[in-house]
PDB file of C-alpha atoms in Angstrom:
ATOM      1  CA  UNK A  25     -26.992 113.129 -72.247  1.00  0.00           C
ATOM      2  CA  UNK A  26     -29.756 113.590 -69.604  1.00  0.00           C
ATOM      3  CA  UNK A  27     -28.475 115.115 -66.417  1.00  0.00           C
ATOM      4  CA  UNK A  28     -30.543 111.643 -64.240  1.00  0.00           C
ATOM      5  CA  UNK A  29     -30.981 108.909 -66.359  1.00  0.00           C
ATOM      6  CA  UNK A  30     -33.443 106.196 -65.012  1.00  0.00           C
ATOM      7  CA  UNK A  31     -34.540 103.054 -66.256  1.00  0.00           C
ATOM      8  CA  UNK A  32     -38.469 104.069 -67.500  1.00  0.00           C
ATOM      9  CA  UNK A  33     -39.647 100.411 -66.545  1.00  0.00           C
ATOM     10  CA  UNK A  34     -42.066  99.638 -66.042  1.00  0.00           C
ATOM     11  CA  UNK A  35     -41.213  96.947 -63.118  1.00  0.00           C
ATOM     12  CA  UNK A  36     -44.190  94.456 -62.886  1.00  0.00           C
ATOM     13  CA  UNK A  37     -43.484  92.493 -59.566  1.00  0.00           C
ATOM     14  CA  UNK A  38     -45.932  90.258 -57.489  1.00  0.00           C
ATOM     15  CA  UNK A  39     -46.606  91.234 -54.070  1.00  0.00           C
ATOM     16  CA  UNK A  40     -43.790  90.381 -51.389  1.00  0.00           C
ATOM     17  CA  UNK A  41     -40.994  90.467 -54.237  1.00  0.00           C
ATOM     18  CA  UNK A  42     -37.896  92.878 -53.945  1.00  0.00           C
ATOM     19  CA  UNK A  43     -37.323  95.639 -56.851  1.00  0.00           C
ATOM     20  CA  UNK A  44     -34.196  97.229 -56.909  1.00  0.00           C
ATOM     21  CA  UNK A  45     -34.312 101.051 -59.243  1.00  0.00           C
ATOM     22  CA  UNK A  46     -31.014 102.482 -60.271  1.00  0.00           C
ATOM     23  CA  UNK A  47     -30.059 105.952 -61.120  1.00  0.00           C
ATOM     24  CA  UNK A  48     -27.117 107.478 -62.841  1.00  0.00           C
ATOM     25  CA  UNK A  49     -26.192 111.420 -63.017  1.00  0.00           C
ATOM     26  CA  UNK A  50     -24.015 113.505 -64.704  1.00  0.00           C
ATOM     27  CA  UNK A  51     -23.142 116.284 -62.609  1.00  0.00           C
ATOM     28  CA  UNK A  52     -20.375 115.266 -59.949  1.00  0.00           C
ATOM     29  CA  UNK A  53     -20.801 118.300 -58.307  1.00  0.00           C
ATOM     30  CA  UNK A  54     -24.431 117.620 -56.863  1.00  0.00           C
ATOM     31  CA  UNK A  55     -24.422 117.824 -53.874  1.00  0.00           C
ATOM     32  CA  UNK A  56     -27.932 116.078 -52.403  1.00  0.00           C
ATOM     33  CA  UNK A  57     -29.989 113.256 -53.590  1.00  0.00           C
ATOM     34  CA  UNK A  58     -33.653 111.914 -53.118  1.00  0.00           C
ATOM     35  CA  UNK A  59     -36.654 110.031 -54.493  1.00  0.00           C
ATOM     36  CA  UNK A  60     -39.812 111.026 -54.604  1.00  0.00           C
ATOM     37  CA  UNK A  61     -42.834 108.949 -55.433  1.00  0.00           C
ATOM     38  CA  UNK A  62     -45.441 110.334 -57.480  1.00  0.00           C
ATOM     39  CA  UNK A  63     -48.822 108.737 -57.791  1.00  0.00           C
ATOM     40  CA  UNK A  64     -50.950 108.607 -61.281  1.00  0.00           C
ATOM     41  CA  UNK A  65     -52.068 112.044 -61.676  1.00  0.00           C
ATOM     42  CA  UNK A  66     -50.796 113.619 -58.316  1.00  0.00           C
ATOM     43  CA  UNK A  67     -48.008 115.649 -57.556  1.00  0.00           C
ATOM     44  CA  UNK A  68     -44.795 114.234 -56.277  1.00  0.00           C
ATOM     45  CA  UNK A  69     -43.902 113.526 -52.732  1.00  0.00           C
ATOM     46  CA  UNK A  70     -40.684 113.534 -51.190  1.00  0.00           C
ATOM     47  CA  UNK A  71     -40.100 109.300 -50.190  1.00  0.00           C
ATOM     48  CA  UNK A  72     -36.704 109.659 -49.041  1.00  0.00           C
ATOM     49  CA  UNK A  73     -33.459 111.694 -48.838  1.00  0.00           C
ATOM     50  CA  UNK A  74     -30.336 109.271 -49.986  1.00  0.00           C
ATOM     51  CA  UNK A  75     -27.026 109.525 -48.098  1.00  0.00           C
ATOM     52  CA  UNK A  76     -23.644 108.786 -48.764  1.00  0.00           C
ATOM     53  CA  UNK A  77     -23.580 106.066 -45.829  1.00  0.00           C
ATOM     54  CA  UNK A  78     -26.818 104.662 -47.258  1.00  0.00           C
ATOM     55  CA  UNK A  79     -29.737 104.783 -45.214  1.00  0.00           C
ATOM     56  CA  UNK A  80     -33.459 102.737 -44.200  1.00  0.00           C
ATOM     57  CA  UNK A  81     -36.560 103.331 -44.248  1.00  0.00           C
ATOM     58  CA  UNK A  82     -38.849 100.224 -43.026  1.00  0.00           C
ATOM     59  CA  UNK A  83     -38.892  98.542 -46.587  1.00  0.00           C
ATOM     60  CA  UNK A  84     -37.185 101.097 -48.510  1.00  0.00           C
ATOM     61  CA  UNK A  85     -33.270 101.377 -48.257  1.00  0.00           C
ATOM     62  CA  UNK A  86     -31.394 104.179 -50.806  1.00  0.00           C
ATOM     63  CA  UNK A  87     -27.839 103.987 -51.576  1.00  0.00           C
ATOM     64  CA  UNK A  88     -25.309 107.012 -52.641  1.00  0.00           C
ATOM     65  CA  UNK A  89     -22.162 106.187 -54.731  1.00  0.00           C
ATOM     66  CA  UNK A  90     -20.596 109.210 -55.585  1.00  0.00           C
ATOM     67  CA  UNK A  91     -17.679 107.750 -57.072  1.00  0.00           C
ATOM     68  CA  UNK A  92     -19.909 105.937 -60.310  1.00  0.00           C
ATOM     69  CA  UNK A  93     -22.448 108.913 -59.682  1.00  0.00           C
ATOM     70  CA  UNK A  94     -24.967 106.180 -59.124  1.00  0.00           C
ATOM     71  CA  UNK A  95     -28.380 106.199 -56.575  1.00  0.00           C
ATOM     72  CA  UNK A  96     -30.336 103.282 -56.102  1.00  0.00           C
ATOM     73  CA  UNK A  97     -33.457 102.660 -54.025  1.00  0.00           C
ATOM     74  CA  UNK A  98     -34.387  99.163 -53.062  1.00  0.00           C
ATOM     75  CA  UNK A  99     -38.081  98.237 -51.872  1.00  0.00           C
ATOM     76  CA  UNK A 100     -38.721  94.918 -49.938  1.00  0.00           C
ATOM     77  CA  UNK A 101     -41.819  93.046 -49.858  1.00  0.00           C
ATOM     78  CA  UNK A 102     -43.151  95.384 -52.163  1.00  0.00           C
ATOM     79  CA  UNK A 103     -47.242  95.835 -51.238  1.00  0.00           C
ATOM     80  CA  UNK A 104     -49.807  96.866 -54.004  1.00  0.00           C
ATOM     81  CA  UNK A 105     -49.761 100.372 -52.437  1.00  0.00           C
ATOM     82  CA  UNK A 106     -46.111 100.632 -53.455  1.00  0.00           C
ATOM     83  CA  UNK A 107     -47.438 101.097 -57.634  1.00  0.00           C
ATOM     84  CA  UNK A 108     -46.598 104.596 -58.313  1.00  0.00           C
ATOM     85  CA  UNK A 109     -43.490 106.262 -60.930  1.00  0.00           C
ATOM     86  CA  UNK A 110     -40.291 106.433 -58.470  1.00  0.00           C
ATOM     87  CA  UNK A 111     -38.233 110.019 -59.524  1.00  0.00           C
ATOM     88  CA  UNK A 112     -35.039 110.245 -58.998  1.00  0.00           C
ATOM     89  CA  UNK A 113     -33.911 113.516 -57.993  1.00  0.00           C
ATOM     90  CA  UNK A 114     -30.593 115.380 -57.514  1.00  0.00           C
ATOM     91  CA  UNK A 115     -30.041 118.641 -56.352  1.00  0.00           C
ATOM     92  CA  UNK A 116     -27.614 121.202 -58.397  1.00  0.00           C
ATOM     93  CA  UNK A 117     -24.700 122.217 -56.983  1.00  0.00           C
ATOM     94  CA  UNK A 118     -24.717 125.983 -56.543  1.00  0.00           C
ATOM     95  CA  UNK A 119     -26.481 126.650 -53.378  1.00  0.00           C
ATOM     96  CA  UNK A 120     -29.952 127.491 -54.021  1.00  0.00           C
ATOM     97  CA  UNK A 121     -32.572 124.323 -54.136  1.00  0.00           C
ATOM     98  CA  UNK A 122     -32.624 123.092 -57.612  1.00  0.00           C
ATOM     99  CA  UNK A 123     -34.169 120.062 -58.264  1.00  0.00           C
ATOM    100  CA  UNK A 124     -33.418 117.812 -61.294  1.00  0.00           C
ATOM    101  CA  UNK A 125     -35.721 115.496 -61.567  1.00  0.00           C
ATOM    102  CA  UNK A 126     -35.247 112.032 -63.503  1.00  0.00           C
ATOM    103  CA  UNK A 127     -37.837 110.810 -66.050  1.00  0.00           C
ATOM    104  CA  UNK A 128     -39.290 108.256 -63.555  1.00  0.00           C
ATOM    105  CA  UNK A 129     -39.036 103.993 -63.376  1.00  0.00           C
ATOM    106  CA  UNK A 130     -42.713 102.931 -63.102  1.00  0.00           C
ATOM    107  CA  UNK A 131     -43.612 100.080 -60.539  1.00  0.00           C
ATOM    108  CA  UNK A 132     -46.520  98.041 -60.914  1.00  0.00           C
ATOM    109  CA  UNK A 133     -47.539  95.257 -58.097  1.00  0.00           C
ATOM    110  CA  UNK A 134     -49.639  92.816 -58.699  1.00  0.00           C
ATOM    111  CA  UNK A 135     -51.387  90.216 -56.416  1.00  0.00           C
TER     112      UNK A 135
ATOM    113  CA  UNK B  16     -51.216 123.042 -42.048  1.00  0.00           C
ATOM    114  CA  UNK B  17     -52.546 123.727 -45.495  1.00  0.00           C
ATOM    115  CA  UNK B  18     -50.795 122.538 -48.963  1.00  0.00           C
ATOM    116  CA  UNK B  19     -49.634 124.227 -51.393  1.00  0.00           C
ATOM    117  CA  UNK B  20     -53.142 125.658 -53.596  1.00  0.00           C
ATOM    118  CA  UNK B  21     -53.219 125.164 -57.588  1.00  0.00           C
ATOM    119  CA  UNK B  22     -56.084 126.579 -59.268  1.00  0.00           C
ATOM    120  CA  UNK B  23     -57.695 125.653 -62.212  1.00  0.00           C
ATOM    121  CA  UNK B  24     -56.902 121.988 -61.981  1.00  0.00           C
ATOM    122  CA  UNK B  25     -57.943 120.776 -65.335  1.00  0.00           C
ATOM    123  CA  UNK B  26     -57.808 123.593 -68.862  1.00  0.00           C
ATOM    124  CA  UNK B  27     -58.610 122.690 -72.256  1.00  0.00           C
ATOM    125  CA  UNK B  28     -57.435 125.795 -74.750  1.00  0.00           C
ATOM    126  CA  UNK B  29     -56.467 125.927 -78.607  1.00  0.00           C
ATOM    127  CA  UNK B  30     -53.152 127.014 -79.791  1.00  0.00           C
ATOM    128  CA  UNK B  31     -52.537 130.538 -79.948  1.00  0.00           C
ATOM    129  CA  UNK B  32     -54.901 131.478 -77.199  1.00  0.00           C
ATOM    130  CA  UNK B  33     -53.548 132.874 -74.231  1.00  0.00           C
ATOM    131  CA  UNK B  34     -53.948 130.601 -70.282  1.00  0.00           C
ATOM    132  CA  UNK B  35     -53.149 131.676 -66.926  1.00  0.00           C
ATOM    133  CA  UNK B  36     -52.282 129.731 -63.900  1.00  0.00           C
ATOM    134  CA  UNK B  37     -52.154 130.412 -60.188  1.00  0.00           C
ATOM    135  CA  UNK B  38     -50.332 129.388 -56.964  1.00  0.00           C
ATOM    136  CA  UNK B  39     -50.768 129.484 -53.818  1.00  0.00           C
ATOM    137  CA  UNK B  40     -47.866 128.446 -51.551  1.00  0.00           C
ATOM    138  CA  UNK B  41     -47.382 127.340 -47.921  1.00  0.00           C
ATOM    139  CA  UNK B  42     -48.574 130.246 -45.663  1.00  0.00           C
ATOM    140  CA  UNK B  43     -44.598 131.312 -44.690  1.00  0.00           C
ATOM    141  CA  UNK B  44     -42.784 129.715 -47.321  1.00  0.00           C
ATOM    142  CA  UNK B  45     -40.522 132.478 -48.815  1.00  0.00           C
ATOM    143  CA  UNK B  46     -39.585 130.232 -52.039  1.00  0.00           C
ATOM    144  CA  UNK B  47     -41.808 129.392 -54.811  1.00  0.00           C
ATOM    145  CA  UNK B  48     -41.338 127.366 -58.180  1.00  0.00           C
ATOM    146  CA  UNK B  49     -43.276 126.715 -61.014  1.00  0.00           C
ATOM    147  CA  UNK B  50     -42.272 123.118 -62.983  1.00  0.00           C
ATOM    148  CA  UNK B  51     -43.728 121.848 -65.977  1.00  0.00           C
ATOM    149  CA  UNK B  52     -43.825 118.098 -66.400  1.00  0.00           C
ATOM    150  CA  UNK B  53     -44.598 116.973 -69.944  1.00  0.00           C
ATOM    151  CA  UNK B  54     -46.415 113.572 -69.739  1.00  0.00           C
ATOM    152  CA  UNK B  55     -43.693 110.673 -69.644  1.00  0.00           C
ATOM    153  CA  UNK B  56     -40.953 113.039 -68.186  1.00  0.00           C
ATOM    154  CA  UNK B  57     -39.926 114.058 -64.449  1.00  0.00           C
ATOM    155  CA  UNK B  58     -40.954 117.957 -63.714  1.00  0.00           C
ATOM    156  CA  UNK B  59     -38.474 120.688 -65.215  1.00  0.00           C
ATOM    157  CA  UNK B  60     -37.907 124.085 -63.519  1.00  0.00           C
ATOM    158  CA  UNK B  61     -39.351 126.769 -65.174  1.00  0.00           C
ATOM    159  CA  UNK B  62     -38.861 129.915 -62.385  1.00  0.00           C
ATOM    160  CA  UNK B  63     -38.275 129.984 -58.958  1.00  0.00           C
ATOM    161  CA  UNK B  64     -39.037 133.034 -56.947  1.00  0.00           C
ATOM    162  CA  UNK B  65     -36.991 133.954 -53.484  1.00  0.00           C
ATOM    163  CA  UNK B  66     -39.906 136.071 -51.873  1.00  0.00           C
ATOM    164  CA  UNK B  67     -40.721 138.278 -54.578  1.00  0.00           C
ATOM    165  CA  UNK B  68     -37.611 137.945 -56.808  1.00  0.00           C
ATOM    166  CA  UNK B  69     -36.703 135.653 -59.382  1.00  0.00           C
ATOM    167  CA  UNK B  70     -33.764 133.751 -58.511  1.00  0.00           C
ATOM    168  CA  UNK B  71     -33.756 131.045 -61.886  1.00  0.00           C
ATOM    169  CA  UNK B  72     -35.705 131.757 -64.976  1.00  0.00           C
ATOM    170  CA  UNK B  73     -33.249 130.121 -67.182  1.00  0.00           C
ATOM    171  CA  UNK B  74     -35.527 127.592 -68.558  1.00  0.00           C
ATOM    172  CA  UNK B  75     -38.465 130.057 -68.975  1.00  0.00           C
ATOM    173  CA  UNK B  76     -39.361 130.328 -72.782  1.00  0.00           C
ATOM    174  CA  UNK B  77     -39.756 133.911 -72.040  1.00  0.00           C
ATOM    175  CA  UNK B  78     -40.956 134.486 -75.851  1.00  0.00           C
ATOM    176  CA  UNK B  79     -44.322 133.160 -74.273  1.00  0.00           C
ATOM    177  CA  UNK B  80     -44.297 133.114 -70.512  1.00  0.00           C
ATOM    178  CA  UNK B  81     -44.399 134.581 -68.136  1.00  0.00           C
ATOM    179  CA  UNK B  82     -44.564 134.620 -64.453  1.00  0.00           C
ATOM    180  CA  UNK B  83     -45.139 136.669 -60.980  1.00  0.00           C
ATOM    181  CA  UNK B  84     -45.033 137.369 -57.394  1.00  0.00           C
ATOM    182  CA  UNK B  85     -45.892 140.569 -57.106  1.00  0.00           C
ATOM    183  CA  UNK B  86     -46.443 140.844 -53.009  1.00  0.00           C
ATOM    184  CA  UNK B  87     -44.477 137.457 -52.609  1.00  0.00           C
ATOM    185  CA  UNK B  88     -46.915 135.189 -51.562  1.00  0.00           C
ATOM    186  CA  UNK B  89     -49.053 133.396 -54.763  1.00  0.00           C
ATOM    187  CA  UNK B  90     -48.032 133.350 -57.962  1.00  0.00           C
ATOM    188  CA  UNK B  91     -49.203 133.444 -61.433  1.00  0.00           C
ATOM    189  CA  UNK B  92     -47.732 131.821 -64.618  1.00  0.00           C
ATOM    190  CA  UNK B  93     -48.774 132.659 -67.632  1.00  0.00           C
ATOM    191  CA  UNK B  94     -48.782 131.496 -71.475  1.00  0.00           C
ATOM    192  CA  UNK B  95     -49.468 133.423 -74.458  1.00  0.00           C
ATOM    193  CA  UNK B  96     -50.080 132.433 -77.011  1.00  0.00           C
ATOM    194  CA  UNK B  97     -49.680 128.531 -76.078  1.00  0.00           C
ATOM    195  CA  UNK B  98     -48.312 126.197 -78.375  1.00  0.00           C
ATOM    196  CA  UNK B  99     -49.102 122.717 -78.956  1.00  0.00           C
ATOM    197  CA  UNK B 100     -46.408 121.278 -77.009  1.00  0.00           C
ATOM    198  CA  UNK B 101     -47.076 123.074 -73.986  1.00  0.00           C
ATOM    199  CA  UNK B 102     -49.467 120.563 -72.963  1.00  0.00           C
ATOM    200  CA  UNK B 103     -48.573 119.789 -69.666  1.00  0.00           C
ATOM    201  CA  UNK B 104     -49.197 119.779 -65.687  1.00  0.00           C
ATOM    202  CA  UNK B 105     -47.656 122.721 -64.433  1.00  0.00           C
ATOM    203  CA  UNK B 106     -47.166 122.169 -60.518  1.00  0.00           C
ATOM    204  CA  UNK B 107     -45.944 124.467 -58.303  1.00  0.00           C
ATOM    205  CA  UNK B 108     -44.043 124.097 -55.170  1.00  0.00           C
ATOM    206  CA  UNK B 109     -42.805 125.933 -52.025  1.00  0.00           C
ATOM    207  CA  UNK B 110     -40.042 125.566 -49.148  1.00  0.00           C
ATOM    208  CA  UNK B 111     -40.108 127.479 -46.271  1.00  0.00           C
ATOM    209  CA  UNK B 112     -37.044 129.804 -46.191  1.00  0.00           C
ATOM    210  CA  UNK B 113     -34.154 130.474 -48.723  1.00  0.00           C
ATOM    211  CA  UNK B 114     -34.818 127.601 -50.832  1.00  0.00           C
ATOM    212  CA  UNK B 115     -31.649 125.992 -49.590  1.00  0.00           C
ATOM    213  CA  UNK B 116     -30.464 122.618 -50.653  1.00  0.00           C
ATOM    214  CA  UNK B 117     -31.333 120.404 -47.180  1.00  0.00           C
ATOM    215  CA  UNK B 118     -35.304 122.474 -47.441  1.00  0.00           C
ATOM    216  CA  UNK B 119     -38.064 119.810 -48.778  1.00  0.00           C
ATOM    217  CA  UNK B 120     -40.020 120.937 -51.566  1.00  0.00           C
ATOM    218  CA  UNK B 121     -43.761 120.537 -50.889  1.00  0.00           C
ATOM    219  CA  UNK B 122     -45.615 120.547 -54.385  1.00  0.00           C
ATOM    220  CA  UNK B 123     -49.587 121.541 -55.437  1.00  0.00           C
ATOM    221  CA  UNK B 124     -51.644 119.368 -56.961  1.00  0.00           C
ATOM    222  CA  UNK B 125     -50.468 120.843 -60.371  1.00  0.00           C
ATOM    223  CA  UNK B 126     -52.718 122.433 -63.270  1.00  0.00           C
ATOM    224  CA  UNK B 127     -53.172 119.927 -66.354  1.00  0.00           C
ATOM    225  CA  UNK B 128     -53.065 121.825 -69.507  1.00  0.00           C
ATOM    226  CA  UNK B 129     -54.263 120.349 -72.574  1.00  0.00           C
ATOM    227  CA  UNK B 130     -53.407 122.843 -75.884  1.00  0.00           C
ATOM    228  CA  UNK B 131     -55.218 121.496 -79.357  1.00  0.00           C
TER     229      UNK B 131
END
C-alpha cells in the first residue's frame, strides 16, 4: 500500500464549477500535511499547509481528519489557471522534513 | 531573492553511460534534497543533506548514485552507469535551517533525464 494514495483523475470541470480532491495516508504518526500544485513540466509549489481545524484560502479550503487519516482540498469557482496536478503531501513523523509526496489528481478546466 | 539553480535542464544519455547533475540552493539554506519524480508519480526522496552531511540516503540506489556537498552549499548527484528506468526529473530543493517539519521546501526547476 502507498504511503498517500490519491485519486490520479484527471478532473475535467468547466469554469466556475467546484472540485473536491481527497487524500488518504497510511502513517498515523505524520505529523504535517500540505498540497502543492505543480504545473506541466515545472517544479512543485507549496499551495497550502492543511490543519487539523481546517483552514481557507480565497477559493481553496483544505481539511485534516486525522481520525480516517484523510486530507481533502476543495477549489471553488475553479478558473482555467487552476489546471495543474494537485500533490498531496505529508510529512514523516520523526523530526527532520520529510516529504511524502502523493502521485498527484490532475485538474483540467475548461471554458 | 534567487531560486533554487538546476543545471543542465534537459539530458539525453544511453544506458550504461555515466550523467551528472548539479544544485544550487537558496543562498542560506542549510538543507538540501535531491528527489526523483518518475513521470506519472509525485517526487521521491533520494538524499537530503543537513549542511554538508547526509541526514537520509535511505532511498539512494547507492549501487549507482551518488551524491555531494562537499563545502555545503550546491550539490551534485550523480549516476553511473544509468539504467533505463532512471529516466526522470531529478529536482532539488532547499529550506532554510534544520530542515524541520513547519520549514517550506522551495524546489529548482528540476533536470529531465531521458536514458535510451
Amino acid at each position: 500500500r502507498k504511503e498517500v494514495e490519491q485519486d490520479p483523475g484527471p478532473f475535467n470541470v468547466p469554469e466556475g464549477a467546484t472540485v473536491a480532491f481527497n487524500c488518504t495516508y497510511s502513517n498515523s504518526a505524520s505529523q504535517s500535511f500540505f498540497w502543492y500544485r505543480q504545473d506541466c513540466r515545472k517544479e512543485p509549489k507549496l499551495l497550502m499547509s492543511v490543519y487539523s481545524s481546517g483552514n481557507e484560502d480565497g477559493r481553496f479550503t483544505a481539511q485534516l481528519n486525522r481520525a480516517s487519516q484523510y486530507i481533502s482540498l476543495l477549489i471553488r469557482d475553479s478558473k482555467l489557471s487552476d489546471s495543474a496536478t494537485y500533490l498531496c503531501v505529508v510529512n514523516r513523523a520523526g523530526g527532520y522534513n520529510k516529504l511524502i509526496f502523493g502521485a498527484g489528481t490532475r485538474l483540467a478546466v475548461h471554458p | 531573492e534567487a531560486g533554487v539553480a538546476q543545471s543542465p535542464r534537459y539530458k539525453i544519455i544511453e544506458k550504461r553511460q555515466s550523467v551528472a547533475f548539479w544544485c544550487n540552493p537558496i543562498s542560506g539554506h542549510a538543507t538540501l534534497y535531491w528527489y526523483q519524480q518518475i513521470l506519472g508519480q509525485g517526487p521521491k526522496l533520494l538524499i537530503q543533506f543537513q549542511n554538508n552531511g547526509v541526514v537520509d540516503d535511505s532511498q539512494l540506489p547507492k549501487d549507482r548514485f551518488s551524491a555531494e556537498r562537499l563545502k555545503g552549499v550546491d550539490s551534485t548527484l550523480k549516476i553511473q552507469p544509468a539504467k533505463l528506468e532512471d529516466s526522470a526529473v531529478y529536482l532539488c530543493a532547499s529550506t532554510p535551517r534544520r530542515g524541520l517539519v513547519e520549514e517550506t521546501q522551495y524546489f529548482g526547476p528540476g533536470t529531465r533525464l531521458l536514458v535510451l
